[in-house]
Coordinates of C-alpha atoms and ligand atoms in Angstrom, one line a residue:
M1 CA 117.6 94.8 107.2
N2 CA 113.8 96.2 106.8
K3 CA 113.9 99.8 107.8
D4 CA 110.1 99.5 108.7
L5 CA 110.9 96.4 111.5
P6 CA 110.3 97.5 115.2
G7 CA 113.1 99.2 116.9
H8 CA 113.8 96.4 119.4
I9 CA 114.1 93.9 116.3
K10 CA 116.5 96.1 114.6
K11 CA 118.3 96.6 117.7
A12 CA 118.3 92.6 118.0
F13 CA 120.1 92.4 114.5
R14 CA 122.8 94.6 115.5
S15 CA 123.3 92.8 118.6
V16 CA 123.9 89.8 116.9
E17 CA 126.4 91.4 114.7
R18 CA 128.2 92.9 117.9
Y19 CA 128.3 89.9 120.0
L20 CA 129.2 87.1 117.3
P21 CA 132.8 87.5 117.2
V22 CA 132.6 86.4 121.3
V23 CA 130.0 83.6 120.8
D24 CA 131.0 80.1 120.6
L25 CA 127.6 78.6 119.6
I26 CA 124.3 79.4 118.5
V27 CA 121.2 77.8 119.7
E28 CA 118.6 78.4 116.7
L29 CA 115.3 78.1 118.3
V30 CA 112.2 77.1 116.1
D31 CA 108.5 76.3 117.0
A32 CA 107.9 72.3 116.7
R33 CA 104.5 73.2 115.4
M34 CA 105.8 74.9 112.1
P35 CA 109.7 74.1 112.2
N36 CA 110.9 75.5 108.8
G37 CA 108.1 78.1 109.0
S38 CA 109.6 79.6 111.9
R39 CA 113.2 79.2 111.1
L40 CA 115.6 82.2 110.3
R41 CA 117.4 79.9 108.2
D42 CA 119.1 82.2 105.9
F43 CA 120.0 84.5 108.6
V44 CA 121.6 81.9 111.0
G45 CA 123.3 80.1 107.9
K46 CA 125.3 83.3 106.9
L47 CA 126.6 83.6 110.7
S48 CA 129.0 80.7 109.9
K49 CA 129.1 79.5 113.6
D50 CA 128.4 76.2 115.2
S51 CA 124.8 75.9 115.8
V52 CA 122.2 73.4 117.2
I53 CA 118.5 73.3 116.1
A54 CA 116.2 73.3 119.2
L55 CA 112.3 72.7 118.5
S56 CA 110.3 74.6 121.1
K57 CA 106.8 73.7 122.4
S58 CA 107.3 70.1 121.3
D59 CA 104.5 69.3 123.9
L60 CA 102.3 71.0 121.5
A61 CA 103.3 69.2 118.5
D62 CA 102.5 65.6 117.1
K63 CA 105.1 63.7 118.2
N64 CA 105.8 61.5 115.0
E65 CA 106.1 64.7 113.3
T66 CA 108.5 66.0 115.6
E67 CA 110.6 62.9 115.3
K68 CA 110.4 63.3 111.3
W69 CA 111.7 66.9 111.8
I70 CA 114.8 65.9 113.9
K71 CA 115.7 63.1 111.2
R72 CA 115.3 65.7 108.7
Y73 CA 117.6 68.3 110.2
Q74 CA 120.0 65.5 111.3
S75 CA 120.4 64.2 107.6
E76 CA 121.2 67.9 106.7
G77 CA 124.1 67.6 109.1
K78 CA 122.7 69.6 112.0
V79 CA 122.3 68.7 115.6
C80 CA 118.8 68.8 116.4
L81 CA 116.7 68.0 119.6
A82 CA 113.0 68.8 120.7
L83 CA 112.1 70.4 123.9
D84 CA 109.5 71.7 126.3
C85 CA 111.4 75.0 127.2
R86 CA 109.3 75.3 130.3
S87 CA 110.8 71.9 131.9
R88 CA 114.3 71.9 133.4
A89 CA 114.2 68.1 132.8
S90 CA 113.4 68.6 129.1
V91 CA 116.2 71.1 128.6
K92 CA 118.9 68.9 130.1
A93 CA 119.6 67.2 127.1
L94 CA 120.3 70.6 125.3
A95 CA 122.5 71.7 128.1
K96 CA 124.6 68.5 127.6
K97 CA 124.6 69.1 123.6
I98 CA 125.7 72.9 124.3
R99 CA 128.7 71.6 126.6
D100 CA 129.6 68.8 124.0
V101 CA 129.7 71.4 120.9
A102 CA 131.0 74.1 122.9
F103 CA 133.6 72.7 125.0
V104 CA 135.1 70.0 122.6
S105 CA 137.0 70.8 119.5
K106 CA 136.5 69.6 116.0
D107 CA 138.9 66.6 116.5
G108 CA 137.3 65.6 119.6
R109 CA 139.9 67.2 122.4
A110 CA 138.5 69.5 125.3
V111 CA 138.6 73.0 124.6
Q112 CA 140.8 74.9 127.0
M113 CA 141.9 78.2 125.2
R114 CA 139.4 80.5 126.8
K115 CA 137.5 79.6 129.9
V116 CA 134.1 81.2 129.5
R117 CA 131.9 79.8 126.5
R118 CA 129.1 82.0 125.2
V119 CA 125.9 80.7 123.7
M120 CA 123.5 83.1 121.9
V121 CA 119.9 81.9 121.4
I122 CA 118.2 83.3 118.2
G123 CA 114.7 82.7 117.1
I124 CA 111.4 84.5 116.1
P125 CA 109.5 86.5 118.8
N126 CA 107.4 84.2 121.3
V127 CA 109.2 80.9 120.4
G128 CA 110.5 80.7 124.0
K129 CA 114.0 81.7 124.0
S130 CA 113.8 83.5 127.4
T131 CA 111.7 80.5 128.8
L132 CA 114.6 78.1 127.8
I133 CA 117.3 80.4 129.0
N134 CA 115.4 80.3 132.5
S135 CA 115.1 76.6 132.5
L136 CA 118.9 76.1 131.6
A137 CA 119.9 78.6 134.4
G138 CA 117.5 77.2 136.7
R139 CA 115.9 80.6 137.9
S140 CA 113.8 83.6 136.4
A141 CA 116.6 85.6 135.1
A142 CA 115.0 86.5 132.0
K143 CA 111.4 88.0 131.4
T144 CA 108.9 85.8 129.8
A145 CA 105.1 86.3 128.6
N146 CA 102.8 84.7 126.1
K147 CA 103.0 87.5 123.4
P148 CA 105.5 88.5 121.0
G149 CA 108.1 91.4 121.8
V150 CA 108.5 90.6 125.4
T151 CA 112.3 90.8 125.7
R152 CA 113.3 94.4 124.8
S153 CA 117.0 94.7 126.1
I154 CA 119.9 92.3 125.7
Q155 CA 121.3 90.5 128.7
W156 CA 124.1 87.9 129.5
I157 CA 122.8 85.1 131.8
K158 CA 125.4 83.1 133.6
L159 CA 125.0 79.3 134.0
S160 CA 126.9 77.3 136.6
G161 CA 130.1 76.6 135.6
E162 CA 131.7 78.6 132.8
L163 CA 128.8 79.0 130.2
E164 CA 126.9 82.5 129.4
L165 CA 123.8 82.7 127.4
L166 CA 122.9 85.7 125.6
D167 CA 118.9 86.6 125.5
L168 CA 118.0 88.7 122.6
P169 CA 114.5 90.0 121.6
G170 CA 112.9 88.0 118.8
I171 CA 114.2 88.5 115.2
L172 CA 112.2 88.4 112.2
D173 CA 113.8 88.5 108.6
F174 CA 112.2 89.5 105.0
G175 CA 111.4 85.8 104.2
L176 CA 109.3 85.3 107.4
L177 CA 107.7 88.8 107.3
R178 CA 106.5 87.7 103.9
R179 CA 104.6 85.1 105.4
G180 CA 103.3 87.0 108.3
E181 CA 99.7 85.4 108.1
V182 CA 101.2 82.0 108.7
L183 CA 103.2 83.1 111.8
K184 CA 100.2 84.7 113.4
L185 CA 98.7 81.2 113.8
I186 CA 101.7 80.4 116.3
N187 CA 101.2 84.1 117.9
T188 CA 104.5 85.4 116.6
L189 CA 103.3 88.6 115.3
P190 CA 101.9 91.5 117.5
G191 CA 98.8 93.4 116.2
Q192 CA 97.4 89.9 115.4
D193 CA 93.6 90.3 116.4
D194 CA 93.2 92.8 113.2
D195 CA 91.9 89.9 110.8
T196 CA 90.6 87.2 112.5
Y197 CA 88.9 85.6 109.7
T198 CA 91.9 85.1 107.7
K199 CA 93.6 83.5 110.8
G200 CA 90.8 81.0 111.1
K201 CA 90.6 80.3 107.4
N202 CA 94.5 79.8 107.2
L203 CA 94.2 77.5 110.3
C204 CA 91.6 75.4 109.1
E205 CA 93.5 75.0 105.8
L206 CA 96.4 74.2 107.3
L207 CA 94.9 71.5 109.7
I208 CA 93.3 69.8 106.5
S209 CA 96.7 70.1 104.5
T210 CA 98.2 68.1 107.5
H211 CA 95.5 65.7 107.7
N212 CA 94.3 66.9 111.3
T213 CA 90.7 66.7 110.0
H214 CA 89.8 64.5 113.0
I215 CA 90.0 67.7 115.2
L216 CA 86.8 69.1 114.3
P217 CA 83.5 68.1 112.5
G218 CA 83.3 69.5 109.0
L219 CA 87.0 69.7 108.3
E220 CA 87.1 66.4 106.6
D221 CA 84.3 67.4 104.3
A222 CA 85.4 67.2 100.5
D223 CA 83.8 70.7 99.5
F224 CA 85.1 72.3 102.6
N225 CA 84.0 75.9 102.7
Y226 CA 85.4 78.0 105.9
D227 CA 82.1 80.3 105.9
T228 CA 79.9 77.3 106.2
F229 CA 82.0 75.4 108.7
I230 CA 82.6 78.6 111.0
E231 CA 78.6 79.3 110.9
N232 CA 78.2 75.6 111.9
Y233 CA 80.6 75.7 114.8
A234 CA 79.3 79.1 115.9
K235 CA 75.7 77.2 116.2
K236 CA 77.2 74.2 117.5
M237 CA 78.8 76.1 120.5
N238 CA 75.9 78.4 121.1
F239 CA 77.8 81.5 120.3
V240 CA 75.1 84.0 119.1
I241 CA 74.9 87.6 118.6
K242 CA 72.0 90.1 119.5
G243 CA 69.2 88.9 117.1
G244 CA 70.1 85.4 117.4
N245 CA 72.9 85.1 114.5
P246 CA 75.7 82.9 114.9
D247 CA 78.6 85.0 116.7
L248 CA 81.4 84.0 113.9
Q249 CA 84.0 86.3 115.4
R250 CA 83.6 84.5 118.8
A251 CA 83.9 81.3 116.9
T252 CA 86.8 82.0 114.9
N253 CA 88.6 83.3 118.4
D254 CA 87.8 80.2 119.9
I255 CA 89.4 78.0 117.4
I256 CA 92.3 79.9 117.4
K257 CA 92.8 80.0 120.9
R258 CA 92.0 76.3 121.3
F259 CA 95.0 75.4 118.6
Q260 CA 97.5 77.9 120.4
S261 CA 96.8 76.3 123.8
G262 CA 96.9 72.9 122.9
G263 CA 93.1 72.3 123.5
F264 CA 92.9 70.3 120.3
G265 CA 95.9 68.2 121.4
P266 CA 99.3 67.9 119.8
V267 CA 99.0 69.3 116.3
T268 CA 101.8 70.0 113.7
L269 CA 101.0 72.4 111.0
E270 CA 104.0 71.6 108.8
H271 CA 105.3 68.6 107.8
A272 CA 109.1 67.4 107.4
E273 CA 108.4 65.2 104.2
R274 CA 106.6 67.8 102.0
D275 CA 107.7 71.4 101.1
F276 CA 105.0 73.6 102.6
S277 CA 106.4 77.1 100.8
E278 CA 103.8 77.2 98.4
I279 CA 100.9 76.6 100.8
F280 CA 102.5 79.2 103.5
D281 CA 102.9 81.9 100.6
K282 CA 99.1 81.2 99.4
M283 CA 98.1 82.0 103.0
N284 CA 99.0 85.7 102.5
E285 CA 96.4 85.9 99.7
N286 CA 93.7 84.9 102.0
E287 CA 93.9 88.0 103.6
G288 CA 90.5 90.1 104.7
S289 CA 88.0 88.0 102.6
E290 CA 85.1 88.9 104.9
D291 CA 84.3 91.1 107.6
L292 CA 83.5 89.6 110.7
Ligands
LIG335 N1 103.6 74.9 125.8 C1 105.0 75.3 125.8 N2 105.2 77.0 126.2 C2 106.3 77.4 126.1 C3 107.5 76.7 125.7 N3 108.5 77.6 125.7 C4 108.0 78.6 125.8 N4 106.5 78.8 126.2 C5 105.6 79.9 126.5 O1 105.8 80.8 125.3 C6 105.5 82.0 125.6 C7 106.5 82.9 125.1 O2 108.0 82.4 125.8 P1 108.8 83.5 125.9 O3 110.2 82.9 126.5 O4 108.8 84.9 126.5 O5 109.4 83.7 124.2 P2 110.5 84.5 123.7 O6 111.3 83.9 122.6 O7 111.5 85.0 124.6 O8 109.9 85.8 123.1 P3 110.3 87.5 123.0 O9 111.1 88.0 124.1 O10 109.0 88.2 123.1 O11 111.1 87.4 121.4 C8 105.5 82.0 127.3 O12 104.0 81.9 127.7 C9 106.2 80.6 127.5 O13 105.5 79.9 128.6 C10 107.2 75.3 125.4 O14 108.3 74.6 125.2 N5 106.0 74.8 125.6
LIG336 MG1 112.2 86.8 125.4

């Protein structure tokens, strides 16, 4: 475990270890806009428990790509489904899967050994864990907000019947932290406003890599250059600073906010049929190229 991780994340790791023996099922929540890039694959893999992969924020992701991700995880033997965690109707399918997996033994017979079945929801910060739990429970039992690090303490939330869900703070492992610049695009790391230039540049490069160039004029240019692109965007939007120069910072923030809030329509930044590891690794090298 990284000794530099924030206290509540270290606590979350300890809680996973502590509660694992009494947990029957893990719901691994990943962001549908970047499924593998937001997945605690190694960590969850080592826990040796039945697990379901749920793709959160699928309302913000490209539906075709989400289908491909589901097929990919299913072909790897995983139970997987896509959700809008804010919608009770959307999480119903997950509630059914949880019951199927948690209450039916491997040979297909109903499990009766213990009455209460416990489910742990694991995922990176701000992926939608508490929102999902609230929708499953049908009430606002867990605190939520659109910033990473909202859940600080661990709590069991009782669902109707014999299910209990564990809401944990978000977890980040070494592999994901190494790709911090990529995670900032989906608003997962605290202190994200420090280098908007890098974020804007990375977002545009990923939009190009995933063939989302129709979103903004200039992205499709064969000799795409971020500095020229963002200057043109600021001019077009009439973002100016004193003296009449284009406001590049405002332009960058505007693009990032629009992407994060779904303002460009559904967009997926990682394709299931291609390995994005190299592209993501390179994103951290874009760091701090220019002062805005
Ligand atoms: N559009 C959309 N927004 C979602 C979805 N799930 C969660 N959100 C939003 O994402 C933000 C973060 O949700 P939380 O449930 O607090 O996330 P968390 O994983 O519990 O975050 P931490 O406790 O900080 O680790 C909130 O603004 C939610 O409304 C979803 O499926 N679609
Ligand atoms: Mg939470």
